[in-house]
PDB file of C-alpha atoms in Angstrom:
ATOM      1  CA  UNK P   1     102.909  38.768 -16.657  1.00 60.00           C
ATOM      2  CA  UNK P   2     101.360  38.897 -20.342  1.00 66.00           C
ATOM      3  CA  UNK P   3      99.326  36.685 -21.840  1.00 83.00           C
ATOM      4  CA  UNK P   4     101.026  34.421 -24.705  1.00 95.00           C
ATOM      5  CA  UNK P   5     100.515  35.455 -28.384  1.00 97.00           C
ATOM      6  CA  UNK P   6      98.844  32.995 -31.048  1.00 97.00           C
ATOM      7  CA  UNK P   7      97.483  33.709 -34.414  1.00 97.00           C
ATOM      8  CA  UNK P   8      93.988  34.471 -34.313  1.00 96.00           C
ATOM      9  CA  UNK P   9      93.248  31.907 -37.250  1.00 97.00           C
ATOM     10  CA  UNK P  10      94.781  29.201 -39.319  1.00 98.00           C
ATOM     11  CA  UNK P  11      93.097  27.284 -41.966  1.00 97.00           C
ATOM     12  CA  UNK P  12      93.986  24.446 -44.166  1.00 96.00           C
ATOM     13  CA  UNK P  13      92.252  21.765 -46.636  1.00 97.00           C
ATOM     14  CA  UNK P  14      91.535  18.293 -45.483  1.00 97.00           C
ATOM     15  CA  UNK P  15      94.673  16.011 -45.294  1.00 97.00           C
ATOM     16  CA  UNK P  16      96.949  19.233 -44.796  1.00 97.00           C
ATOM     17  CA  UNK P  17      99.024  19.965 -42.005  1.00 97.00           C
ATOM     18  CA  UNK P  18      98.528  23.365 -40.131  1.00 98.00           C
ATOM     19  CA  UNK P  19     100.997  24.777 -37.237  1.00 98.00           C
ATOM     20  CA  UNK P  20      99.769  27.047 -34.415  1.00 98.00           C
ATOM     21  CA  UNK P  21     102.539  29.148 -32.817  1.00 98.00           C
ATOM     22  CA  UNK P  22     102.491  30.338 -29.143  1.00 98.00           C
ATOM     23  CA  UNK P  23     104.833  33.054 -28.426  1.00 97.00           C
ATOM     24  CA  UNK P  24     106.205  33.798 -24.801  1.00 96.00           C
ATOM     25  CA  UNK P  25     109.257  35.282 -23.563  1.00 95.00           C
ATOM     26  CA  UNK P  26     112.605  34.215 -22.418  1.00 94.00           C
ATOM     27  CA  UNK P  27     111.251  34.396 -18.955  1.00 93.00           C
ATOM     28  CA  UNK P  28     108.586  31.549 -19.450  1.00 94.00           C
ATOM     29  CA  UNK P  29     108.345  29.412 -22.232  1.00 95.00           C
ATOM     30  CA  UNK P  30     111.848  30.370 -23.656  1.00 95.00           C
ATOM     31  CA  UNK P  31     113.288  28.889 -20.190  1.00 95.00           C
ATOM     32  CA  UNK P  32     110.703  26.141 -18.906  1.00 96.00           C
ATOM     33  CA  UNK P  33     108.899  23.144 -20.701  1.00 96.00           C
ATOM     34  CA  UNK P  34     105.528  23.815 -18.864  1.00 96.00           C
ATOM     35  CA  UNK P  35     103.411  24.473 -21.882  1.00 97.00           C
ATOM     36  CA  UNK P  36     100.131  22.661 -22.745  1.00 98.00           C
ATOM     37  CA  UNK P  37      97.949  22.964 -25.594  1.00 98.00           C
ATOM     38  CA  UNK P  38      93.721  22.549 -25.273  1.00 98.00           C
ATOM     39  CA  UNK P  39      91.070  22.282 -28.349  1.00 98.00           C
ATOM     40  CA  UNK P  40      87.687  23.782 -27.719  1.00 97.00           C
ATOM     41  CA  UNK P  41      85.196  22.758 -30.181  1.00 95.00           C
ATOM     42  CA  UNK P  42      82.261  25.239 -30.362  1.00 90.00           C
ATOM     43  CA  UNK P  43      80.057  24.797 -27.336  1.00 90.00           C
ATOM     44  CA  UNK P  44      81.973  22.312 -25.725  1.00 95.00           C
ATOM     45  CA  UNK P  45      84.298  22.088 -22.713  1.00 96.00           C
ATOM     46  CA  UNK P  46      88.383  22.539 -23.256  1.00 97.00           C
ATOM     47  CA  UNK P  47      90.284  19.119 -23.971  1.00 97.00           C
ATOM     48  CA  UNK P  48      93.818  18.646 -22.976  1.00 97.00           C
ATOM     49  CA  UNK P  49      95.964  17.720 -26.226  1.00 98.00           C
ATOM     50  CA  UNK P  50      99.492  18.215 -25.556  1.00 97.00           C
ATOM     51  CA  UNK P  51     101.286  18.561 -21.986  1.00 97.00           C
ATOM     52  CA  UNK P  52     104.836  19.750 -21.283  1.00 96.00           C
ATOM     53  CA  UNK P  53     105.761  20.876 -24.724  1.00 97.00           C
ATOM     54  CA  UNK P  54     105.346  17.690 -26.615  1.00 97.00           C
ATOM     55  CA  UNK P  55     103.732  14.849 -24.682  1.00 97.00           C
ATOM     56  CA  UNK P  56     100.320  13.772 -26.278  1.00 97.00           C
ATOM     57  CA  UNK P  57      97.600  13.438 -23.606  1.00 96.00           C
ATOM     58  CA  UNK P  58      95.918   9.711 -23.418  1.00 95.00           C
ATOM     59  CA  UNK P  59      93.740   9.148 -26.421  1.00 96.00           C
ATOM     60  CA  UNK P  60      94.885  11.901 -28.521  1.00 97.00           C
ATOM     61  CA  UNK P  61      95.800  10.807 -32.313  1.00 96.00           C
ATOM     62  CA  UNK P  62      99.380  11.097 -33.512  1.00 96.00           C
ATOM     63  CA  UNK P  63      98.393  13.469 -35.726  1.00 97.00           C
ATOM     64  CA  UNK P  64      98.752  16.202 -33.065  1.00 98.00           C
ATOM     65  CA  UNK P  65     102.198  16.937 -32.243  1.00 98.00           C
ATOM     66  CA  UNK P  66     104.151  19.658 -30.266  1.00 98.00           C
ATOM     67  CA  UNK P  67     107.239  21.453 -30.105  1.00 98.00           C
ATOM     68  CA  UNK P  68     109.172  24.629 -28.932  1.00 98.00           C
ATOM     69  CA  UNK P  69     112.003  26.748 -30.472  1.00 97.00           C
ATOM     70  CA  UNK P  70     113.440  29.434 -28.432  1.00 97.00           C
ATOM     71  CA  UNK P  71     110.634  31.629 -27.026  1.00 97.00           C
ATOM     72  CA  UNK P  72     107.791  30.035 -29.253  1.00 98.00           C
ATOM     73  CA  UNK P  73     105.911  26.749 -28.720  1.00 98.00           C
ATOM     74  CA  UNK P  74     103.904  25.167 -31.513  1.00 98.00           C
ATOM     75  CA  UNK P  75     101.232  22.876 -32.389  1.00 98.00           C
ATOM     76  CA  UNK P  76     100.877  21.076 -35.527  1.00 98.00           C
ATOM     77  CA  UNK P  77      98.059  19.062 -36.865  1.00 98.00           C
ATOM     78  CA  UNK P  78      98.805  16.645 -39.649  1.00 97.00           C
ATOM     79  CA  UNK P  79      96.136  15.192 -41.979  1.00 97.00           C
ATOM     80  CA  UNK P  80      93.644  17.878 -41.224  1.00 97.00           C
ATOM     81  CA  UNK P  81      90.222  16.743 -40.660  1.00 96.00           C
ATOM     82  CA  UNK P  82      86.847  18.190 -40.887  1.00 95.00           C
ATOM     83  CA  UNK P  83      86.356  17.462 -37.061  1.00 94.00           C
ATOM     84  CA  UNK P  84      89.753  19.454 -36.263  1.00 96.00           C
ATOM     85  CA  UNK P  85      87.848  22.722 -36.396  1.00 96.00           C
ATOM     86  CA  UNK P  86      87.984  24.166 -33.107  1.00 97.00           C
ATOM     87  CA  UNK P  87      89.647  26.891 -30.811  1.00 97.00           C
ATOM     88  CA  UNK P  88      93.015  25.834 -29.973  1.00 98.00           C
ATOM     89  CA  UNK P  89      94.825  27.421 -26.745  1.00 98.00           C
ATOM     90  CA  UNK P  90      98.210  27.388 -25.308  1.00 98.00           C
ATOM     91  CA  UNK P  91      98.933  27.483 -21.829  1.00 98.00           C
ATOM     92  CA  UNK P  92     102.088  27.970 -19.585  1.00 97.00           C
ATOM     93  CA  UNK P  93     102.321  27.489 -15.633  1.00 96.00           C
ATOM     94  CA  UNK P  94     104.298  30.217 -14.130  1.00 94.00           C
ATOM     95  CA  UNK P  95     106.929  30.285 -11.247  1.00 92.00           C
ATOM     96  CA  UNK P  96     104.211  32.043  -9.017  1.00 92.00           C
ATOM     97  CA  UNK P  97     101.453  29.110  -9.539  1.00 92.00           C
ATOM     98  CA  UNK P  98      99.646  31.054 -12.022  1.00 95.00           C
ATOM     99  CA  UNK P  99      98.473  30.191 -15.636  1.00 96.00           C
ATOM    100  CA  UNK P 100      99.053  32.169 -18.929  1.00 96.00           C
ATOM    101  CA  UNK P 101      96.639  31.392 -21.848  1.00 97.00           C
ATOM    102  CA  UNK P 102      97.182  32.397 -25.345  1.00 97.00           C
ATOM    103  CA  UNK P 103      94.437  34.410 -27.018  1.00 96.00           C
ATOM    104  CA  UNK P 104      93.241  31.406 -28.609  1.00 97.00           C
ATOM    105  CA  UNK P 105      93.402  30.057 -32.473  1.00 97.00           C
ATOM    106  CA  UNK P 106      90.476  29.460 -34.527  1.00 97.00           C
ATOM    107  CA  UNK P 107      91.467  26.558 -36.967  1.00 97.00           C
ATOM    108  CA  UNK P 108      89.122  26.355 -40.140  1.00 97.00           C
ATOM    109  CA  UNK P 109      89.124  23.285 -42.570  1.00 96.00           C
ATOM    110  CA  UNK P 110      88.640  24.459 -46.008  1.00 94.00           C
TER     111      UNK P 110
ATOM    112  CA  UNK J   1      85.390   8.022 -15.203  1.00 94.00           C
ATOM    113  CA  UNK J   2      86.422  11.437 -14.013  1.00 96.00           C
ATOM    114  CA  UNK J   3      83.517  13.802 -14.035  1.00 97.00           C
ATOM    115  CA  UNK J   4      83.302  17.528 -12.921  1.00 98.00           C
ATOM    116  CA  UNK J   5      80.013  19.211 -12.916  1.00 98.00           C
ATOM    117  CA  UNK J   6      79.442  22.869 -12.563  1.00 98.00           C
ATOM    118  CA  UNK J   7      76.166  24.493 -11.112  1.00 98.00           C
ATOM    119  CA  UNK J   8      75.405  28.071  -9.501  1.00 98.00           C
ATOM    120  CA  UNK J   9      75.625  30.114 -12.687  1.00 97.00           C
ATOM    121  CA  UNK J  10      73.101  32.487 -13.383  1.00 97.00           C
ATOM    122  CA  UNK J  11      72.021  36.259 -14.055  1.00 98.00           C
ATOM    123  CA  UNK J  12      73.205  38.646 -11.409  1.00 98.00           C
ATOM    124  CA  UNK J  13      73.436  42.346 -11.200  1.00 97.00           C
ATOM    125  CA  UNK J  14      76.388  44.375 -11.119  1.00 97.00           C
ATOM    126  CA  UNK J  15      77.824  44.545  -7.800  1.00 97.00           C
ATOM    127  CA  UNK J  16      75.932  41.393  -6.806  1.00 98.00           C
ATOM    128  CA  UNK J  17      77.451  37.862  -5.443  1.00 98.00           C
ATOM    129  CA  UNK J  18      77.211  34.431  -6.856  1.00 98.00           C
ATOM    130  CA  UNK J  19      78.424  31.030  -5.531  1.00 98.00           C
ATOM    131  CA  UNK J  20      79.778  28.605  -8.189  1.00 98.00           C
ATOM    132  CA  UNK J  21      79.919  25.052  -7.137  1.00 98.00           C
ATOM    133  CA  UNK J  22      81.870  22.105  -8.920  1.00 98.00           C
ATOM    134  CA  UNK J  23      80.949  18.417  -8.051  1.00 98.00           C
ATOM    135  CA  UNK J  24      83.675  16.159  -8.720  1.00 98.00           C
ATOM    136  CA  UNK J  25      83.702  12.141  -9.025  1.00 97.00           C
ATOM    137  CA  UNK J  26      85.599   9.473 -10.306  1.00 97.00           C
ATOM    138  CA  UNK J  27      88.921  10.384  -8.704  1.00 96.00           C
ATOM    139  CA  UNK J  28      90.077  11.236  -5.009  1.00 96.00           C
ATOM    140  CA  UNK J  29      89.600  14.963  -4.884  1.00 96.00           C
ATOM    141  CA  UNK J  30      91.850  15.381  -1.811  1.00 95.00           C
ATOM    142  CA  UNK J  31      94.829  14.436  -3.849  1.00 95.00           C
ATOM    143  CA  UNK J  32      94.490  17.007  -6.720  1.00 96.00           C
ATOM    144  CA  UNK J  33      94.755  20.868  -7.147  1.00 96.00           C
ATOM    145  CA  UNK J  34      91.658  22.225  -8.727  1.00 97.00           C
ATOM    146  CA  UNK J  35      91.136  25.494 -10.844  1.00 98.00           C
ATOM    147  CA  UNK J  36      88.460  27.847 -12.027  1.00 98.00           C
ATOM    148  CA  UNK J  37      88.762  28.918 -15.595  1.00 98.00           C
ATOM    149  CA  UNK J  38      86.750  31.304 -17.655  1.00 98.00           C
ATOM    150  CA  UNK J  39      85.926  32.315 -21.341  1.00 97.00           C
ATOM    151  CA  UNK J  40      84.194  35.744 -21.807  1.00 96.00           C
ATOM    152  CA  UNK J  41      82.076  35.946 -24.894  1.00 95.00           C
ATOM    153  CA  UNK J  42      84.020  36.463 -27.760  1.00 93.00           C
ATOM    154  CA  UNK J  43      87.487  35.910 -25.807  1.00 94.00           C
ATOM    155  CA  UNK J  44      89.959  33.458 -24.593  1.00 94.00           C
ATOM    156  CA  UNK J  45      90.323  31.226 -21.813  1.00 96.00           C
ATOM    157  CA  UNK J  46      91.279  33.054 -18.488  1.00 97.00           C
ATOM    158  CA  UNK J  47      92.924  31.095 -15.490  1.00 97.00           C
ATOM    159  CA  UNK J  48      90.912  32.464 -12.565  1.00 98.00           C
ATOM    160  CA  UNK J  49      92.036  30.857  -9.357  1.00 98.00           C
ATOM    161  CA  UNK J  50      93.312  27.621  -8.123  1.00 97.00           C
ATOM    162  CA  UNK J  51      93.235  25.549  -4.545  1.00 96.00           C
ATOM    163  CA  UNK J  52      95.929  23.171  -3.456  1.00 94.00           C
ATOM    164  CA  UNK J  53      94.852  19.495  -2.704  1.00 94.00           C
ATOM    165  CA  UNK J  54      94.096  20.422   1.357  1.00 93.00           C
ATOM    166  CA  UNK J  55      92.671  23.836   0.345  1.00 92.00           C
ATOM    167  CA  UNK J  56      95.046  25.831   2.557  1.00 95.00           C
ATOM    168  CA  UNK J  57      96.866  27.169  -0.246  1.00 95.00           C
ATOM    169  CA  UNK J  58      95.038  29.591  -2.746  1.00 97.00           C
ATOM    170  CA  UNK J  59      95.832  31.439  -5.819  1.00 97.00           C
ATOM    171  CA  UNK J  60      93.991  33.931  -7.639  1.00 97.00           C
ATOM    172  CA  UNK J  61      94.103  35.985 -10.821  1.00 97.00           C
ATOM    173  CA  UNK J  62      94.989  39.773 -10.552  1.00 96.00           C
ATOM    174  CA  UNK J  63      91.478  40.279 -12.013  1.00 97.00           C
ATOM    175  CA  UNK J  64      89.597  38.797  -9.412  1.00 98.00           C
ATOM    176  CA  UNK J  65      91.924  38.889  -6.129  1.00 98.00           C
ATOM    177  CA  UNK J  66      90.189  40.494  -3.200  1.00 97.00           C
ATOM    178  CA  UNK J  67      86.617  39.701  -4.862  1.00 98.00           C
ATOM    179  CA  UNK J  68      86.663  35.759  -5.554  1.00 98.00           C
ATOM    180  CA  UNK J  69      87.218  32.992  -3.010  1.00 98.00           C
ATOM    181  CA  UNK J  70      87.943  29.525  -3.921  1.00 98.00           C
ATOM    182  CA  UNK J  71      87.029  26.871  -1.254  1.00 98.00           C
ATOM    183  CA  UNK J  72      86.642  22.934  -1.241  1.00 97.00           C
ATOM    184  CA  UNK J  73      85.024  20.408   0.752  1.00 97.00           C
ATOM    185  CA  UNK J  74      87.225  17.310   0.236  1.00 97.00           C
ATOM    186  CA  UNK J  75      84.491  15.244   2.365  1.00 97.00           C
ATOM    187  CA  UNK J  76      81.917  16.288   0.071  1.00 97.00           C
ATOM    188  CA  UNK J  77      83.677  16.090  -3.278  1.00 97.00           C
ATOM    189  CA  UNK J  78      83.124  19.674  -3.806  1.00 98.00           C
ATOM    190  CA  UNK J  79      84.705  22.846  -4.942  1.00 98.00           C
ATOM    191  CA  UNK J  80      83.375  26.290  -4.944  1.00 98.00           C
ATOM    192  CA  UNK J  81      84.117  30.004  -6.088  1.00 98.00           C
ATOM    193  CA  UNK J  82      82.722  32.592  -4.226  1.00 98.00           C
ATOM    194  CA  UNK J  83      82.198  35.626  -6.367  1.00 98.00           C
ATOM    195  CA  UNK J  84      81.637  39.269  -5.030  1.00 98.00           C
ATOM    196  CA  UNK J  85      81.292  42.628  -6.546  1.00 98.00           C
ATOM    197  CA  UNK J  86      80.634  41.298  -9.652  1.00 98.00           C
ATOM    198  CA  UNK J  87      81.048  43.714 -12.842  1.00 97.00           C
ATOM    199  CA  UNK J  88      80.139  43.082 -16.539  1.00 97.00           C
ATOM    200  CA  UNK J  89      83.717  41.783 -17.316  1.00 97.00           C
ATOM    201  CA  UNK J  90      82.913  39.051 -14.983  1.00 98.00           C
ATOM    202  CA  UNK J  91      80.413  37.664 -17.531  1.00 98.00           C
ATOM    203  CA  UNK J  92      81.633  34.265 -18.950  1.00 98.00           C
ATOM    204  CA  UNK J  93      81.327  30.548 -18.914  1.00 98.00           C
ATOM    205  CA  UNK J  94      83.293  29.386 -15.762  1.00 98.00           C
ATOM    206  CA  UNK J  95      85.017  26.063 -15.838  1.00 98.00           C
ATOM    207  CA  UNK J  96      86.074  23.873 -13.113  1.00 98.00           C
ATOM    208  CA  UNK J  97      89.461  22.085 -13.982  1.00 98.00           C
ATOM    209  CA  UNK J  98      91.310  19.432 -12.309  1.00 97.00           C
ATOM    210  CA  UNK J  99      95.097  19.737 -12.323  1.00 94.00           C
ATOM    211  CA  UNK J 100      97.338  16.838 -13.179  1.00 85.00           C
ATOM    212  CA  UNK J 101     101.422  16.863 -12.626  1.00 72.00           C
ATOM    213  CA  UNK J 102     101.036  20.498 -11.628  1.00 75.00           C
ATOM    214  CA  UNK J 103     101.557  22.288 -14.966  1.00 93.00           C
ATOM    215  CA  UNK J 104      98.299  21.227 -17.111  1.00 97.00           C
ATOM    216  CA  UNK J 105      94.492  20.452 -16.677  1.00 97.00           C
ATOM    217  CA  UNK J 106      93.541  17.090 -17.465  1.00 96.00           C
ATOM    218  CA  UNK J 107      90.129  17.250 -17.025  1.00 97.00           C
ATOM    219  CA  UNK J 108      87.363  20.031 -17.674  1.00 98.00           C
ATOM    220  CA  UNK J 109      83.785  20.455 -16.744  1.00 98.00           C
ATOM    221  CA  UNK J 110      80.773  21.646 -19.025  1.00 97.00           C
ATOM    222  CA  UNK J 111      81.046  24.763 -17.588  1.00 98.00           C
ATOM    223  CA  UNK J 112      78.297  27.390 -15.961  1.00 98.00           C
ATOM    224  CA  UNK J 113      77.260  30.477 -17.419  1.00 98.00           C
ATOM    225  CA  UNK J 114      77.692  33.762 -15.300  1.00 98.00           C
ATOM    226  CA  UNK J 115      75.983  36.954 -16.536  1.00 98.00           C
ATOM    227  CA  UNK J 116      76.357  40.143 -14.991  1.00 98.00           C
ATOM    228  CA  UNK J 117      73.702  42.908 -16.015  1.00 95.00           C
ATOM    229  CA  UNK J 118      74.340  46.327 -15.474  1.00 85.00           C
TER     230      UNK J 118
END
């Protein structure tokens, strides 16, 4: 199975909203809700943001939201803040007990 | 508090071996599937391997199958990754991650850097 497709970068001004897409296929993202999202600021470990498409992890602000349409899952960050600058990854748990990751999206706050 | 602390990384020559360790605390290791995920320089995250709660079921990415072995000692709260026949493509920060609900990683360690020199 191939990796998931994410845009390399997105940017926005403080207070704006940005959306990161994560495109799979009808065999994975399009059929199952096993999509999760992680944030990784520079030099730190990844941290879970969203699981099973649209469930926020404990302690994650409601500025972060997940959704899915067809073969594409999306992460939206509302009210963008300087601290949101990081790399963001989507992930999918497959039927053969493996994980696919997207290539990552760098979020820049202008 | 859940903590995962990796160790064992370092510089190794191509074709060499290395064993990574992950010390788990703050939760009952024997109840959870554990995984290793890596991030190569300038690249994204890549799932490497998973071990079921008892250690009897293991899964590997095609890129490491036959070279890496995941294991665990629940009595010592430890997870391991034995890496053999290392190549430059294995250079990465290796993270230990706890799986929750089966479909996502709810806790990650800080990572340990493995550098394979040619």
